[in-house]
């Protein structure tokens, strides 16, 4: 009960939304409140406001169960490689939870190698079909072939994050 009150107070999850929110993050009760508070502070250290950090954890609750190494790696790639801003991160919190190699790295490398300018939010559109159609202007088969050849991984070989 105390934890669900914390959800309402810290993340803005209303009592009527609690059950459906918990379905998206069934491990919530195994994550300490101390860790949740630390993650909110970590998000704020990346340049987002307290309210934005709470919204990001509410919308992308998988952040709570990811290791700090994974979060740091994704944040580093987001800010240092694709030049995302804190505002971009707020718009696409899935940057912290997505499969780095199959989403951000693949899409970023594909766009750069094909002369497509894409914003961080565009790189993180949900679903390859939407990304291919609206951003990369390619087919899913072309993106898959690029991935199968490992071109996106070769693109970052030797990079330091």
PDB file of C-alpha atoms in Angstrom:
ATOM      1  CA  UNK A   1       0.000   0.000   0.000  1.00  0.00           C
ATOM      2  CA  UNK A   2       2.809   2.381   0.827  1.00  0.00           C
ATOM      3  CA  UNK A   3       4.477   1.569  -2.508  1.00  0.00           C
ATOM      4  CA  UNK A   4       1.311   2.306  -4.490  1.00  0.00           C
ATOM      5  CA  UNK A   5       1.033   5.646  -2.681  1.00  0.00           C
ATOM      6  CA  UNK A   6       4.634   6.310  -3.685  1.00  0.00           C
ATOM      7  CA  UNK A   7       3.680   5.595  -7.314  1.00  0.00           C
ATOM      8  CA  UNK A   8       0.976   8.223  -7.094  1.00  0.00           C
ATOM      9  CA  UNK A   9       3.110  10.768  -5.264  1.00  0.00           C
ATOM     10  CA  UNK A  10       6.441  10.335  -7.083  1.00  0.00           C
ATOM     11  CA  UNK A  11       5.445   9.240 -10.580  1.00  0.00           C
ATOM     12  CA  UNK A  12       1.941  10.625 -10.854  1.00  0.00           C
ATOM     13  CA  UNK A  13       0.270   7.237 -11.419  1.00  0.00           C
ATOM     14  CA  UNK A  14      -3.341   7.836 -10.379  1.00  0.00           C
ATOM     15  CA  UNK A  15      -5.091   5.244  -8.194  1.00  0.00           C
ATOM     16  CA  UNK A  16      -7.372   4.373 -11.121  1.00  0.00           C
ATOM     17  CA  UNK A  17      -4.305   3.693 -13.330  1.00  0.00           C
ATOM     18  CA  UNK A  18      -2.284   1.697 -10.791  1.00  0.00           C
ATOM     19  CA  UNK A  19      -3.460  -1.767 -11.821  1.00  0.00           C
ATOM     20  CA  UNK A  20      -2.888  -1.197 -15.535  1.00  0.00           C
ATOM     21  CA  UNK A  21       0.486   0.461 -14.847  1.00  0.00           C
ATOM     22  CA  UNK A  22       1.596  -2.518 -12.737  1.00  0.00           C
ATOM     23  CA  UNK A  23       0.822  -4.816 -15.677  1.00  0.00           C
ATOM     24  CA  UNK A  24       3.520  -2.945 -17.648  1.00  0.00           C
ATOM     25  CA  UNK A  25       6.003  -3.296 -14.781  1.00  0.00           C
ATOM     26  CA  UNK A  26       5.148  -6.435 -12.815  1.00  0.00           C
ATOM     27  CA  UNK A  27       8.564  -6.352 -11.108  1.00  0.00           C
ATOM     28  CA  UNK A  28       7.862  -2.991  -9.490  1.00  0.00           C
ATOM     29  CA  UNK A  29       7.452  -4.432  -5.998  1.00  0.00           C
ATOM     30  CA  UNK A  30      10.839  -6.144  -6.230  1.00  0.00           C
ATOM     31  CA  UNK A  31      12.555  -2.821  -6.996  1.00  0.00           C
ATOM     32  CA  UNK A  32      13.401  -0.886  -3.857  1.00  0.00           C
ATOM     33  CA  UNK A  33      11.989   2.572  -3.389  1.00  0.00           C
ATOM     34  CA  UNK A  34      15.556   3.741  -2.788  1.00  0.00           C
ATOM     35  CA  UNK A  35      16.549   2.514  -6.267  1.00  0.00           C
ATOM     36  CA  UNK A  36      13.528   4.244  -7.817  1.00  0.00           C
ATOM     37  CA  UNK A  37      14.494   7.521  -6.152  1.00  0.00           C
ATOM     38  CA  UNK A  38      18.109   7.057  -7.305  1.00  0.00           C
ATOM     39  CA  UNK A  39      16.900   6.497 -10.888  1.00  0.00           C
ATOM     40  CA  UNK A  40      14.803   9.652 -10.776  1.00  0.00           C
ATOM     41  CA  UNK A  41      17.901  11.560  -9.640  1.00  0.00           C
ATOM     42  CA  UNK A  42      19.963   9.907 -12.375  1.00  0.00           C
ATOM     43  CA  UNK A  43      17.437  11.037 -15.004  1.00  0.00           C
ATOM     44  CA  UNK A  44      17.542  14.577 -13.603  1.00  0.00           C
ATOM     45  CA  UNK A  45      21.361  14.443 -13.841  1.00  0.00           C
ATOM     46  CA  UNK A  46      20.880  13.892 -17.593  1.00  0.00           C
ATOM     47  CA  UNK A  47      19.231  17.302 -17.875  1.00  0.00           C
ATOM     48  CA  UNK A  48      15.521  16.575 -17.516  1.00  0.00           C
ATOM     49  CA  UNK A  49      13.294  18.177 -14.893  1.00  0.00           C
ATOM     50  CA  UNK A  50      11.900  16.319 -11.882  1.00  0.00           C
ATOM     51  CA  UNK A  51       8.466  16.188 -13.525  1.00  0.00           C
ATOM     52  CA  UNK A  52       9.946  14.946 -16.809  1.00  0.00           C
ATOM     53  CA  UNK A  53      11.936  12.243 -14.989  1.00  0.00           C
ATOM     54  CA  UNK A  54       8.767  11.039 -13.259  1.00  0.00           C
ATOM     55  CA  UNK A  55       6.886  11.038 -16.560  1.00  0.00           C
ATOM     56  CA  UNK A  56       9.687   9.073 -18.236  1.00  0.00           C
ATOM     57  CA  UNK A  57       9.630   6.375 -15.546  1.00  0.00           C
ATOM     58  CA  UNK A  58       5.844   6.288 -15.676  1.00  0.00           C
ATOM     59  CA  UNK A  59       5.835   5.871 -19.482  1.00  0.00           C
ATOM     60  CA  UNK A  60       8.882   3.577 -19.701  1.00  0.00           C
ATOM     61  CA  UNK A  61       8.844   1.655 -16.402  1.00  0.00           C
ATOM     62  CA  UNK A  62      11.393  -0.895 -17.642  1.00  0.00           C
ATOM     63  CA  UNK A  63      13.962   1.772 -16.727  1.00  0.00           C
ATOM     64  CA  UNK A  64      13.533   0.611 -13.126  1.00  0.00           C
ATOM     65  CA  UNK A  65      14.869  -2.880 -13.753  1.00  0.00           C
ATOM     66  CA  UNK A  66      17.737  -2.088 -16.092  1.00  0.00           C
ATOM     67  CA  UNK A  67      21.278  -2.124 -14.754  1.00  0.00           C
ATOM     68  CA  UNK A  68      23.059   1.190 -14.362  1.00  0.00           C
ATOM     69  CA  UNK A  69      25.679   0.012 -16.868  1.00  0.00           C
ATOM     70  CA  UNK A  70      22.945  -0.551 -19.469  1.00  0.00           C
ATOM     71  CA  UNK A  71      21.332   2.804 -18.746  1.00  0.00           C
ATOM     72  CA  UNK A  72      24.679   4.622 -18.853  1.00  0.00           C
ATOM     73  CA  UNK A  73      25.594   2.971 -22.176  1.00  0.00           C
ATOM     74  CA  UNK A  74      22.290   3.897 -23.791  1.00  0.00           C
ATOM     75  CA  UNK A  75      22.410   7.449 -22.436  1.00  0.00           C
ATOM     76  CA  UNK A  76      25.995   7.846 -23.644  1.00  0.00           C
ATOM     77  CA  UNK A  77      25.092   6.633 -27.136  1.00  0.00           C
ATOM     78  CA  UNK A  78      21.988   8.829 -27.188  1.00  0.00           C
ATOM     79  CA  UNK A  79      23.803  12.016 -26.166  1.00  0.00           C
ATOM     80  CA  UNK A  80      27.279  11.463 -27.635  1.00  0.00           C
ATOM     81  CA  UNK A  81      26.639   9.613 -30.877  1.00  0.00           C
ATOM     82  CA  UNK A  82      23.199  10.607 -32.108  1.00  0.00           C
ATOM     83  CA  UNK A  83      23.475  14.041 -30.462  1.00  0.00           C
ATOM     84  CA  UNK A  84      20.225  13.769 -28.575  1.00  0.00           C
ATOM     85  CA  UNK A  85      19.242  16.450 -26.112  1.00  0.00           C
ATOM     86  CA  UNK A  86      17.457  16.119 -22.771  1.00  0.00           C
ATOM     87  CA  UNK A  87      14.290  17.313 -24.542  1.00  0.00           C
ATOM     88  CA  UNK A  88      14.727  14.520 -27.120  1.00  0.00           C
ATOM     89  CA  UNK A  89      15.170  11.977 -24.327  1.00  0.00           C
ATOM     90  CA  UNK A  90      11.925  13.107 -22.698  1.00  0.00           C
ATOM     91  CA  UNK A  91      10.151  12.604 -26.039  1.00  0.00           C
ATOM     92  CA  UNK A  92      11.702   9.149 -26.518  1.00  0.00           C
ATOM     93  CA  UNK A  93      12.391   7.543 -23.124  1.00  0.00           C
ATOM     94  CA  UNK A  94      12.478   4.161 -24.869  1.00  0.00           C
ATOM     95  CA  UNK A  95      16.041   5.138 -25.825  1.00  0.00           C
ATOM     96  CA  UNK A  96      16.987   3.886 -22.367  1.00  0.00           C
ATOM     97  CA  UNK A  97      15.300   0.503 -22.707  1.00  0.00           C
ATOM     98  CA  UNK A  98      15.420  -0.430 -26.382  1.00  0.00           C
ATOM     99  CA  UNK A  99      17.722  -3.040 -27.854  1.00  0.00           C
ATOM    100  CA  UNK A 100      20.656  -0.742 -28.563  1.00  0.00           C
ATOM    101  CA  UNK A 101      22.080  -2.757 -31.456  1.00  0.00           C
ATOM    102  CA  UNK A 102      18.782  -3.482 -33.189  1.00  0.00           C
ATOM    103  CA  UNK A 103      17.258  -0.033 -32.809  1.00  0.00           C
ATOM    104  CA  UNK A 104      19.387   3.028 -32.225  1.00  0.00           C
ATOM    105  CA  UNK A 105      22.667   1.714 -33.670  1.00  0.00           C
ATOM    106  CA  UNK A 106      21.044  -0.015 -36.636  1.00  0.00           C
ATOM    107  CA  UNK A 107      18.788   2.864 -37.568  1.00  0.00           C
ATOM    108  CA  UNK A 108      21.413   5.550 -36.990  1.00  0.00           C
ATOM    109  CA  UNK A 109      24.001   3.700 -39.102  1.00  0.00           C
ATOM    110  CA  UNK A 110      21.446   2.996 -41.847  1.00  0.00           C
ATOM    111  CA  UNK A 111      20.409   6.636 -42.024  1.00  0.00           C
ATOM    112  CA  UNK A 112      23.974   7.947 -42.058  1.00  0.00           C
ATOM    113  CA  UNK A 113      25.092   5.477 -44.703  1.00  0.00           C
ATOM    114  CA  UNK A 114      22.122   6.364 -46.911  1.00  0.00           C
ATOM    115  CA  UNK A 115      22.228  10.146 -46.461  1.00  0.00           C
ATOM    116  CA  UNK A 116      19.036  10.331 -44.384  1.00  0.00           C
ATOM    117  CA  UNK A 117      18.869  13.030 -41.713  1.00  0.00           C
ATOM    118  CA  UNK A 118      16.855  11.706 -38.780  1.00  0.00           C
ATOM    119  CA  UNK A 119      16.139  13.178 -35.380  1.00  0.00           C
ATOM    120  CA  UNK A 120      16.640  11.077 -32.243  1.00  0.00           C
ATOM    121  CA  UNK A 121      12.862  10.762 -31.883  1.00  0.00           C
ATOM    122  CA  UNK A 122      12.584   9.517 -35.479  1.00  0.00           C
ATOM    123  CA  UNK A 123      15.312   6.934 -34.876  1.00  0.00           C
ATOM    124  CA  UNK A 124      13.257   5.613 -31.979  1.00  0.00           C
ATOM    125  CA  UNK A 125       9.865   5.312 -33.648  1.00  0.00           C
ATOM    126  CA  UNK A 126       8.209   2.124 -32.491  1.00  0.00           C
ATOM    127  CA  UNK A 127       8.124  -0.520 -35.190  1.00  0.00           C
ATOM    128  CA  UNK A 128      10.424  -1.026 -38.150  1.00  0.00           C
ATOM    129  CA  UNK A 129       7.601  -0.646 -40.639  1.00  0.00           C
ATOM    130  CA  UNK A 130       6.840   2.893 -39.470  1.00  0.00           C
ATOM    131  CA  UNK A 131      10.527   3.808 -39.295  1.00  0.00           C
ATOM    132  CA  UNK A 132      11.230   2.454 -42.784  1.00  0.00           C
ATOM    133  CA  UNK A 133       8.198   4.083 -44.360  1.00  0.00           C
ATOM    134  CA  UNK A 134       8.360   7.520 -42.756  1.00  0.00           C
ATOM    135  CA  UNK A 135      12.035   8.103 -41.973  1.00  0.00           C
ATOM    136  CA  UNK A 136      14.442   5.872 -43.902  1.00  0.00           C
ATOM    137  CA  UNK A 137      12.271   5.630 -47.031  1.00  0.00           C
ATOM    138  CA  UNK A 138      13.281   2.006 -47.459  1.00  0.00           C
ATOM    139  CA  UNK A 139      11.666  -1.384 -47.165  1.00  0.00           C
ATOM    140  CA  UNK A 140      11.934  -3.517 -44.066  1.00  0.00           C
ATOM    141  CA  UNK A 141      13.801  -6.048 -46.212  1.00  0.00           C
ATOM    142  CA  UNK A 142      16.453  -3.444 -47.049  1.00  0.00           C
ATOM    143  CA  UNK A 143      16.905  -2.578 -43.379  1.00  0.00           C
ATOM    144  CA  UNK A 144      17.048  -6.283 -42.492  1.00  0.00           C
ATOM    145  CA  UNK A 145      19.676  -6.915 -45.176  1.00  0.00           C
ATOM    146  CA  UNK A 146      21.772  -4.040 -43.812  1.00  0.00           C
ATOM    147  CA  UNK A 147      21.496  -5.591 -40.351  1.00  0.00           C
ATOM    148  CA  UNK A 148      22.199  -9.144 -41.564  1.00  0.00           C
ATOM    149  CA  UNK A 149      25.414  -7.975 -43.205  1.00  0.00           C
ATOM    150  CA  UNK A 150      26.472  -6.471 -39.870  1.00  0.00           C
ATOM    151  CA  UNK A 151      27.068  -3.100 -41.458  1.00  0.00           C
ATOM    152  CA  UNK A 152      25.599  -1.261 -38.486  1.00  0.00           C
ATOM    153  CA  UNK A 153      28.047  -2.946 -36.097  1.00  0.00           C
ATOM    154  CA  UNK A 154      31.025  -2.305 -38.386  1.00  0.00           C
ATOM    155  CA  UNK A 155      29.964   1.327 -38.490  1.00  0.00           C
ATOM    156  CA  UNK A 156      30.720   1.722 -34.761  1.00  0.00           C
ATOM    157  CA  UNK A 157      33.760  -0.552 -34.508  1.00  0.00           C
ATOM    158  CA  UNK A 158      36.383   1.192 -32.437  1.00  0.00           C
ATOM    159  CA  UNK A 159      33.978   3.804 -31.066  1.00  0.00           C
ATOM    160  CA  UNK A 160      34.382   4.769 -27.447  1.00  0.00           C
ATOM    161  CA  UNK A 161      31.238   5.690 -25.536  1.00  0.00           C
TER     162      UNK A 161
END
